[in-house]
Amino acid sequence: MQIVFMNQMSRNDGASDENSAQVWVGEEEGMWRLGWRDIEPDGYAQDDDWYEGSSWQELLCVYRHRLAMKLSEGYRPVIEGIFHEPEDSKGKNHAALKLQCYSELYGSEELYTELCAWRRRKAAAGRKAPYFIASNRVLRLISAFMPQTEEELLQLPGIGSNKAAEHGADWIEMTSKLERTTAFPLDWVFRQLKEEEFLSWLYKQKEHKYKQELENYRMSRTMLMGIADGLTLDQLSQNTEMSRRDLVEHLEGLEKEGYDTELLIRMELESMPDTEQSAIWKAFEELGDTFLKPVMQRVYGQEPAAEGGMEQRYERLRLIRIRFRRQHFEKRDAV
């Protein structure tokens, strides 16, 4: 096997000896291998194979995910830039990221739980999804820094004047009941938060990001192989344990990436009358393809759907919209 890439890693646990390791990529007769080697102070090495296969793209996904895990555990590379992307810790959001890190590590869990309960009540009363009220990130920031005036609220990333005006009174009512040991402005956070602590947290965020990318890549590969084999949505659902709705959403993503999904769409719409498909297509032309509800109302009006029929109608709208958008892009590219 030929080694095509290797980077030395080290981690200091506070003891006299550092932990050393290597991450490597090798190739042999068209097969890629990726692995990790722990090196003990006495020179003993223990290998952990991370990947073996023919897909360079999958290898990169595994590499980023597994390496982020090691970096979050405290390992650091001899050569920087191992993700081949700008480091978030040095970007324009550096300050906001540090505040977010501190809030997740040192926020009040009791206050955060109270804020989450408040959000659920607000969402239920307004018939909205909880994240429309406030994100977990915002609630974490409030739980850590406990702003007690609107001016202080506005110093937290993610809280603008509209959010402060809408929900500020509720938040301040909860935070003003508690004793806080910190103050605004929050410049002290950047001095108090240790750099290694921040980096480990930052790489933990990357770990979650790259895990999702790896799962998406493998799901895309499974779906594309299934489409090529002539599988239906029901069969793909059994193979992937995903709902039909989630599969159709992933199908939309595949089309955006330039993959051909027409075989599956044609099978799923085979039993749908041509007149109904034409009516939906015309509605997309007249109303646009951003929102499905107006198209649904234009085509079906107040016509009731059988049990499960409404979900089927929306699924078919999404499938036809994939075709509609594909034709739109093809026409645009031809101009």
Tab-separated table of C-alpha atoms in Angstrom:
chain	number	residue	atom	x	y	z
A	1	MET	CA	0.000	0.000	0.000
A	2	GLN	CA	1.250	3.485	-0.877
A	3	ILE	CA	0.761	6.205	1.762
A	4	VAL	CA	-0.428	9.365	-0.003
A	5	PHE	CA	-1.074	11.519	3.064
A	6	MET	CA	-0.024	11.501	6.715
A	7	ASN	CA	-0.178	14.013	9.534
A	8	GLN	CA	1.346	13.756	12.982
A	9	MET	CA	-0.954	14.499	15.924
A	10	SER	CA	-0.322	15.093	19.623
A	11	ARG	CA	-2.362	15.541	22.780
A	12	ASN	CA	-1.213	16.767	26.172
A	13	ASP	CA	-3.278	15.430	29.067
A	14	GLY	CA	-1.342	17.397	31.627
A	15	ALA	CA	0.977	14.497	32.389
A	16	SER	CA	4.679	14.480	31.642
A	17	ASP	CA	4.295	12.473	28.429
A	18	GLU	CA	2.352	13.575	25.377
A	19	ASN	CA	0.082	11.203	23.484
A	20	SER	CA	1.167	10.935	19.855
A	21	ALA	CA	-0.821	9.700	16.883
A	22	GLN	CA	-0.915	9.686	13.102
A	23	VAL	CA	-3.781	9.997	10.645
A	24	TRP	CA	-3.035	8.542	7.215
A	25	VAL	CA	-4.507	7.837	3.776
A	26	GLY	CA	-3.241	5.019	1.586
A	27	GLU	CA	-4.043	3.607	-1.862
A	28	GLU	CA	-3.545	0.181	-3.403
A	29	GLU	CA	-4.908	-1.035	-6.751
A	30	GLY	CA	-7.741	1.511	-6.813
A	31	MET	CA	-8.819	0.892	-3.193
A	32	TRP	CA	-8.530	3.682	-0.645
A	33	ARG	CA	-7.710	3.137	3.011
A	34	LEU	CA	-7.887	5.566	5.897
A	35	GLY	CA	-6.725	5.000	9.428
A	36	TRP	CA	-5.534	6.276	12.788
A	37	ARG	CA	-2.476	5.096	14.696
A	38	ASP	CA	-1.998	5.692	18.427
A	39	ILE	CA	1.660	5.722	19.441
A	40	GLU	CA	2.501	5.015	23.080
A	41	PRO	CA	5.533	6.677	24.768
A	42	ASP	CA	7.340	3.308	24.610
A	43	GLY	CA	6.842	3.218	20.825
A	44	TYR	CA	4.048	0.642	20.793
A	45	ALA	CA	1.531	1.468	18.032
A	46	GLN	CA	-2.133	0.525	17.827
A	47	ASP	CA	-4.013	0.943	14.540
A	48	ASP	CA	-7.673	1.780	14.008
A	49	ASP	CA	-8.964	1.372	10.425
A	50	TRP	CA	-11.499	4.083	9.607
A	51	TYR	CA	-12.304	3.319	5.977
A	52	GLU	CA	-11.586	0.916	3.133
A	53	GLY	CA	-13.313	1.247	-0.229
A	54	SER	CA	-13.228	2.663	-3.734
A	55	SER	CA	-14.977	6.013	-3.094
A	56	TRP	CA	-12.687	9.001	-2.555
A	57	GLN	CA	-15.708	11.161	-1.705
A	58	GLU	CA	-16.864	8.786	1.027
A	59	LEU	CA	-13.316	8.582	2.370
A	60	LEU	CA	-13.229	12.398	2.681
A	61	CYS	CA	-16.544	12.385	4.572
A	62	VAL	CA	-15.277	9.728	6.990
A	63	TYR	CA	-11.929	11.533	7.329
A	64	ARG	CA	-13.524	14.844	8.317
A	65	HIS	CA	-15.981	13.252	10.755
A	66	ARG	CA	-13.519	10.955	12.549
A	67	LEU	CA	-10.759	13.572	12.638
A	68	ALA	CA	-13.132	16.145	14.159
A	69	MET	CA	-13.888	13.605	16.897
A	70	LYS	CA	-10.178	13.291	17.691
A	71	LEU	CA	-9.665	17.061	17.638
A	72	SER	CA	-12.580	17.542	20.050
A	73	GLU	CA	-10.773	15.092	22.370
A	74	GLY	CA	-7.742	17.385	22.449
A	75	TYR	CA	-5.503	16.106	19.648
A	76	ARG	CA	-3.814	18.817	17.590
A	77	PRO	CA	-2.115	18.501	14.173
A	78	VAL	CA	1.462	19.365	13.400
A	79	ILE	CA	0.291	20.812	10.053
A	80	GLU	CA	-2.696	23.161	10.195
A	81	GLY	CA	-5.485	23.346	7.598
A	82	ILE	CA	-6.253	19.622	7.674
A	83	PHE	CA	-9.909	20.217	6.769
A	84	HIS	CA	-8.993	22.253	3.661
A	85	GLU	CA	-11.366	25.020	4.689
A	86	PRO	CA	-11.103	28.325	6.605
A	87	GLU	CA	-10.992	27.803	10.343
A	88	ASP	CA	-14.203	29.087	11.962
A	89	SER	CA	-12.301	30.188	15.049
A	90	LYS	CA	-10.473	32.818	12.961
A	91	GLY	CA	-13.418	34.114	10.967
A	92	LYS	CA	-15.663	37.107	11.349
A	93	ASN	CA	-17.975	35.221	13.741
A	94	HIS	CA	-15.153	34.567	16.192
A	95	ALA	CA	-16.709	36.614	19.015
A	96	ALA	CA	-20.197	35.175	18.561
A	97	LEU	CA	-18.794	31.634	18.538
A	98	LYS	CA	-16.947	32.230	21.792
A	99	LEU	CA	-20.102	33.543	23.454
A	100	GLN	CA	-22.018	30.527	22.184
A	101	CYS	CA	-19.301	28.183	23.455
A	102	TYR	CA	-19.313	29.756	26.912
A	103	SER	CA	-23.118	29.636	27.100
A	104	GLU	CA	-23.188	25.909	26.315
A	105	LEU	CA	-20.428	25.060	28.774
A	106	TYR	CA	-21.400	27.321	31.671
A	107	GLY	CA	-25.069	28.264	31.251
A	108	SER	CA	-27.685	27.614	33.916
A	109	GLU	CA	-29.435	24.334	33.064
A	110	GLU	CA	-32.290	25.247	35.393
A	111	LEU	CA	-32.944	28.533	33.590
A	112	TYR	CA	-32.493	26.879	30.185
A	113	THR	CA	-35.139	24.281	31.096
A	114	GLU	CA	-37.487	27.071	32.195
A	115	LEU	CA	-36.885	28.954	28.934
A	116	CYS	CA	-37.603	25.813	26.886
A	117	ALA	CA	-40.880	25.300	28.757
A	118	TRP	CA	-41.783	28.943	28.077
A	119	ARG	CA	-41.015	28.442	24.376
A	120	ARG	CA	-43.246	25.373	24.170
A	121	ARG	CA	-46.161	27.314	25.671
A	122	LYS	CA	-45.611	30.225	23.276
A	123	ALA	CA	-45.375	27.918	20.278
A	124	ALA	CA	-48.541	26.051	21.238
A	125	ALA	CA	-50.469	29.275	21.813
A	126	GLY	CA	-49.374	30.747	18.482
A	127	ARG	CA	-49.533	27.432	16.592
A	128	LYS	CA	-45.931	27.846	15.514
A	129	ALA	CA	-42.903	25.607	15.507
A	130	PRO	CA	-40.745	26.265	18.616
A	131	TYR	CA	-37.711	27.348	16.565
A	132	PHE	CA	-39.788	30.226	15.142
A	133	ILE	CA	-40.055	31.598	18.677
A	134	ALA	CA	-36.376	31.292	19.593
A	135	SER	CA	-33.508	28.959	18.746
A	136	ASN	CA	-31.763	26.740	21.269
A	137	ARG	CA	-28.698	28.928	20.769
A	138	VAL	CA	-30.539	32.059	21.862
A	139	LEU	CA	-31.999	30.347	24.921
A	140	ARG	CA	-28.538	29.058	25.869
A	141	LEU	CA	-27.118	32.584	25.663
A	142	ILE	CA	-29.890	33.932	27.885
A	143	SER	CA	-29.384	31.105	30.394
A	144	ALA	CA	-25.661	31.873	30.661
A	145	PHE	CA	-25.548	35.676	30.719
A	146	MET	CA	-28.993	36.439	32.236
A	147	PRO	CA	-29.651	39.841	30.587
A	148	GLN	CA	-31.914	41.992	32.745
A	149	THR	CA	-32.522	44.971	30.453
A	150	GLU	CA	-33.380	45.299	26.769
A	151	GLU	CA	-30.010	46.953	26.191
A	152	GLU	CA	-28.288	43.854	27.551
A	153	LEU	CA	-30.504	41.551	25.513
A	154	LEU	CA	-29.439	43.293	22.320
A	155	GLN	CA	-25.791	42.483	23.076
A	156	LEU	CA	-26.455	38.773	22.579
A	157	PRO	CA	-25.906	37.357	19.059
A	158	GLY	CA	-29.161	36.366	17.414
A	159	ILE	CA	-31.377	38.802	19.318
A	160	GLY	CA	-32.432	41.813	17.314
A	161	SER	CA	-34.774	44.657	18.152
A	162	ASN	CA	-37.848	42.779	16.907
A	163	LYS	CA	-37.165	39.702	19.060
A	164	ALA	CA	-36.345	41.874	22.041
A	165	ALA	CA	-39.572	43.828	21.637
A	166	GLU	CA	-41.651	40.668	21.164
A	167	HIS	CA	-40.229	38.434	23.889
A	168	GLY	CA	-37.827	40.582	25.902
A	169	ALA	CA	-40.256	41.289	28.736
A	170	ASP	CA	-40.844	37.557	29.301
A	171	TRP	CA	-37.129	36.774	29.277
A	172	ILE	CA	-36.222	39.625	31.602
A	173	GLU	CA	-38.975	38.574	34.004
A	174	MET	CA	-37.323	35.142	34.291
A	175	THR	CA	-33.712	36.364	34.515
A	176	SER	CA	-34.379	39.204	36.979
A	177	LYS	CA	-35.482	36.689	39.614
A	178	LEU	CA	-32.018	35.110	39.627
A	179	GLU	CA	-28.742	36.271	41.076
A	180	ARG	CA	-26.010	36.532	38.491
A	181	THR	CA	-22.270	36.623	39.046
A	182	THR	CA	-21.302	38.144	35.689
A	183	ALA	CA	-21.981	41.482	34.043
A	184	PHE	CA	-22.369	43.262	30.723
A	185	PRO	CA	-20.599	44.061	28.447
A	186	LEU	CA	-19.310	40.546	27.800
A	187	ASP	CA	-15.674	41.298	26.917
A	188	TRP	CA	-14.570	39.264	29.951
A	189	VAL	CA	-15.688	36.062	28.213
A	190	PHE	CA	-12.864	36.329	25.671
A	191	ARG	CA	-10.302	36.516	28.488
A	192	GLN	CA	-11.847	33.883	30.725
A	193	LEU	CA	-12.594	31.188	28.125
A	194	LYS	CA	-9.486	29.079	27.586
A	195	GLU	CA	-8.383	28.724	23.978
A	196	GLU	CA	-8.022	24.934	24.176
A	197	GLU	CA	-11.487	24.705	25.728
A	198	PHE	CA	-12.896	26.769	22.888
A	199	LEU	CA	-11.104	24.760	20.196
A	200	SER	CA	-12.349	21.439	21.605
A	201	TRP	CA	-15.908	22.813	21.610
A	202	LEU	CA	-15.476	24.148	18.063
A	203	TYR	CA	-14.274	20.779	16.783
A	204	LYS	CA	-17.254	19.146	18.494
A	205	GLN	CA	-19.485	21.343	16.322
A	206	LYS	CA	-17.525	20.199	13.265
A	207	GLU	CA	-17.974	16.585	14.363
A	208	HIS	CA	-21.774	16.988	14.263
A	209	LYS	CA	-21.585	18.806	10.918
A	210	TYR	CA	-19.390	16.177	9.260
A	211	LYS	CA	-21.424	13.313	10.703
A	212	GLN	CA	-24.490	14.771	8.984
A	213	GLU	CA	-22.543	15.163	5.738
A	214	LEU	CA	-21.434	11.518	5.923
A	215	GLU	CA	-24.974	10.305	6.600
A	216	ASN	CA	-26.296	12.425	3.716
A	217	TYR	CA	-23.639	11.072	1.365
A	218	ARG	CA	-24.434	7.470	2.250
A	219	MET	CA	-28.168	8.106	1.981
A	220	SER	CA	-27.692	9.678	-1.452
A	221	ARG	CA	-25.652	6.704	-2.611
A	222	THR	CA	-28.285	4.246	-1.317
A	223	MET	CA	-31.078	6.169	-3.040
A	224	LEU	CA	-29.233	6.481	-6.350
A	225	MET	CA	-28.446	2.764	-6.367
A	226	GLY	CA	-32.103	2.051	-5.542
A	227	ILE	CA	-33.339	4.306	-8.345
A	228	ALA	CA	-30.979	2.601	-10.801
A	229	ASP	CA	-32.366	-0.779	-9.670
A	230	GLY	CA	-35.956	0.399	-10.224
A	231	LEU	CA	-37.011	0.482	-6.563
A	232	THR	CA	-40.168	2.321	-5.493
A	233	LEU	CA	-40.473	4.777	-2.610
A	234	ASP	CA	-41.968	2.053	-0.431
A	235	GLN	CA	-39.035	-0.238	-1.152
A	236	LEU	CA	-36.531	2.548	-0.504
A	237	SER	CA	-38.336	3.327	2.734
A	238	GLN	CA	-37.896	-0.279	3.861
A	239	ASN	CA	-34.207	-0.268	2.915
A	240	THR	CA	-33.388	3.055	4.578
A	241	GLU	CA	-35.964	3.141	7.411
A	242	MET	CA	-36.870	6.663	6.279
A	243	SER	CA	-40.399	7.940	5.737
A	244	ARG	CA	-41.680	8.586	2.228
A	245	ARG	CA	-41.815	12.302	3.040
A	246	ASP	CA	-38.150	12.384	4.051
A	247	LEU	CA	-37.212	10.393	0.954
A	248	VAL	CA	-38.972	12.880	-1.321
A	249	GLU	CA	-37.165	15.758	0.404
A	250	HIS	CA	-33.869	13.973	-0.182
A	251	LEU	CA	-34.935	13.384	-3.778
A	252	GLU	CA	-35.325	17.140	-4.212
A	253	GLY	CA	-31.785	17.574	-2.916
A	254	LEU	CA	-30.431	15.027	-5.379
A	255	GLU	CA	-32.085	16.895	-8.267
A	256	LYS	CA	-30.488	20.162	-7.104
A	257	GLU	CA	-27.115	18.419	-7.179
A	258	GLY	CA	-27.724	17.386	-10.794
A	259	TYR	CA	-28.659	13.716	-10.393
A	260	ASP	CA	-31.345	12.148	-12.591
A	261	THR	CA	-34.290	10.915	-10.492
A	262	GLU	CA	-36.841	10.684	-13.305
A	263	LEU	CA	-37.115	6.873	-13.238
A	264	LEU	CA	-38.433	6.915	-9.676
A	265	ILE	CA	-40.734	9.893	-10.309
A	266	ARG	CA	-42.224	8.214	-13.362
A	267	MET	CA	-42.987	5.038	-11.400
A	268	GLU	CA	-44.599	6.927	-8.526
A	269	LEU	CA	-46.809	9.019	-10.822
A	270	GLU	CA	-47.733	6.156	-13.149
A	271	SER	CA	-51.195	5.695	-11.616
A	272	MET	CA	-51.953	9.436	-11.517
A	273	PRO	CA	-54.292	10.653	-14.301
A	274	ASP	CA	-52.639	12.821	-16.955
A	275	THR	CA	-55.374	15.449	-16.579
A	276	GLU	CA	-54.562	15.829	-12.881
A	277	GLN	CA	-50.847	16.127	-13.616
A	278	SER	CA	-51.519	18.743	-16.283
A	279	ALA	CA	-53.663	20.776	-13.891
A	280	ILE	CA	-50.850	20.797	-11.317
A	281	TRP	CA	-48.280	21.771	-13.953
A	282	LYS	CA	-50.440	24.667	-15.106
A	283	ALA	CA	-50.882	25.826	-11.503
A	284	PHE	CA	-47.109	25.879	-11.044
A	285	GLU	CA	-46.771	27.974	-14.206
A	286	GLU	CA	-49.354	30.490	-12.983
A	287	LEU	CA	-48.575	30.572	-9.243
A	288	GLY	CA	-44.889	29.720	-9.135
A	289	ASP	CA	-43.219	26.762	-7.425
A	290	THR	CA	-42.171	28.275	-4.084
A	291	PHE	CA	-45.248	27.294	-2.065
A	292	LEU	CA	-47.340	24.156	-2.439
A	293	LYS	CA	-50.481	25.215	-0.585
A	294	PRO	CA	-51.721	27.710	-3.233
A	295	VAL	CA	-51.178	25.056	-5.920
A	296	MET	CA	-53.060	22.515	-3.831
A	297	GLN	CA	-55.997	24.901	-3.429
A	298	ARG	CA	-55.992	25.848	-7.129
A	299	VAL	CA	-56.113	22.196	-8.271
A	300	TYR	CA	-58.290	20.565	-5.611
A	301	GLY	CA	-60.197	23.484	-4.072
A	302	GLN	CA	-62.190	22.336	-1.060
A	303	GLU	CA	-62.441	18.787	-2.353
A	304	PRO	CA	-61.955	16.490	0.669
A	305	ALA	CA	-59.241	13.862	0.544
A	306	ALA	CA	-59.618	10.283	1.711
A	307	GLU	CA	-57.701	9.125	4.764
A	308	GLY	CA	-54.025	9.630	3.964
A	309	GLY	CA	-55.028	11.277	0.701
A	310	MET	CA	-53.863	14.768	1.637
A	311	GLU	CA	-50.363	13.476	2.348
A	312	GLN	CA	-50.377	11.652	-0.987
A	313	ARG	CA	-51.477	14.814	-2.810
A	314	TYR	CA	-48.627	16.845	-1.308
A	315	GLU	CA	-46.162	14.081	-2.173
A	316	ARG	CA	-47.302	14.119	-5.794
A	317	LEU	CA	-47.102	17.910	-5.907
A	318	ARG	CA	-43.483	17.690	-4.766
A	319	LEU	CA	-42.648	15.049	-7.373
A	320	ILE	CA	-44.211	17.091	-10.181
A	321	ARG	CA	-42.437	20.193	-8.872
A	322	ILE	CA	-39.111	18.368	-9.301
A	323	ARG	CA	-39.976	17.851	-12.976
A	324	PHE	CA	-41.189	21.434	-13.323
A	325	ARG	CA	-37.995	22.886	-11.854
A	326	ARG	CA	-35.822	20.586	-13.936
A	327	GLN	CA	-37.503	21.770	-17.150
A	328	HIS	CA	-37.244	25.395	-16.005
A	329	PHE	CA	-33.488	25.063	-15.404
A	330	GLU	CA	-32.968	23.251	-18.704
A	331	LYS	CA	-34.760	26.062	-20.583
A	332	ARG	CA	-32.755	28.699	-18.718
A	333	ASP	CA	-29.463	26.952	-19.492
A	334	ALA	CA	-30.420	26.649	-23.160
A	335	VAL	CA	-30.878	30.415	-23.526
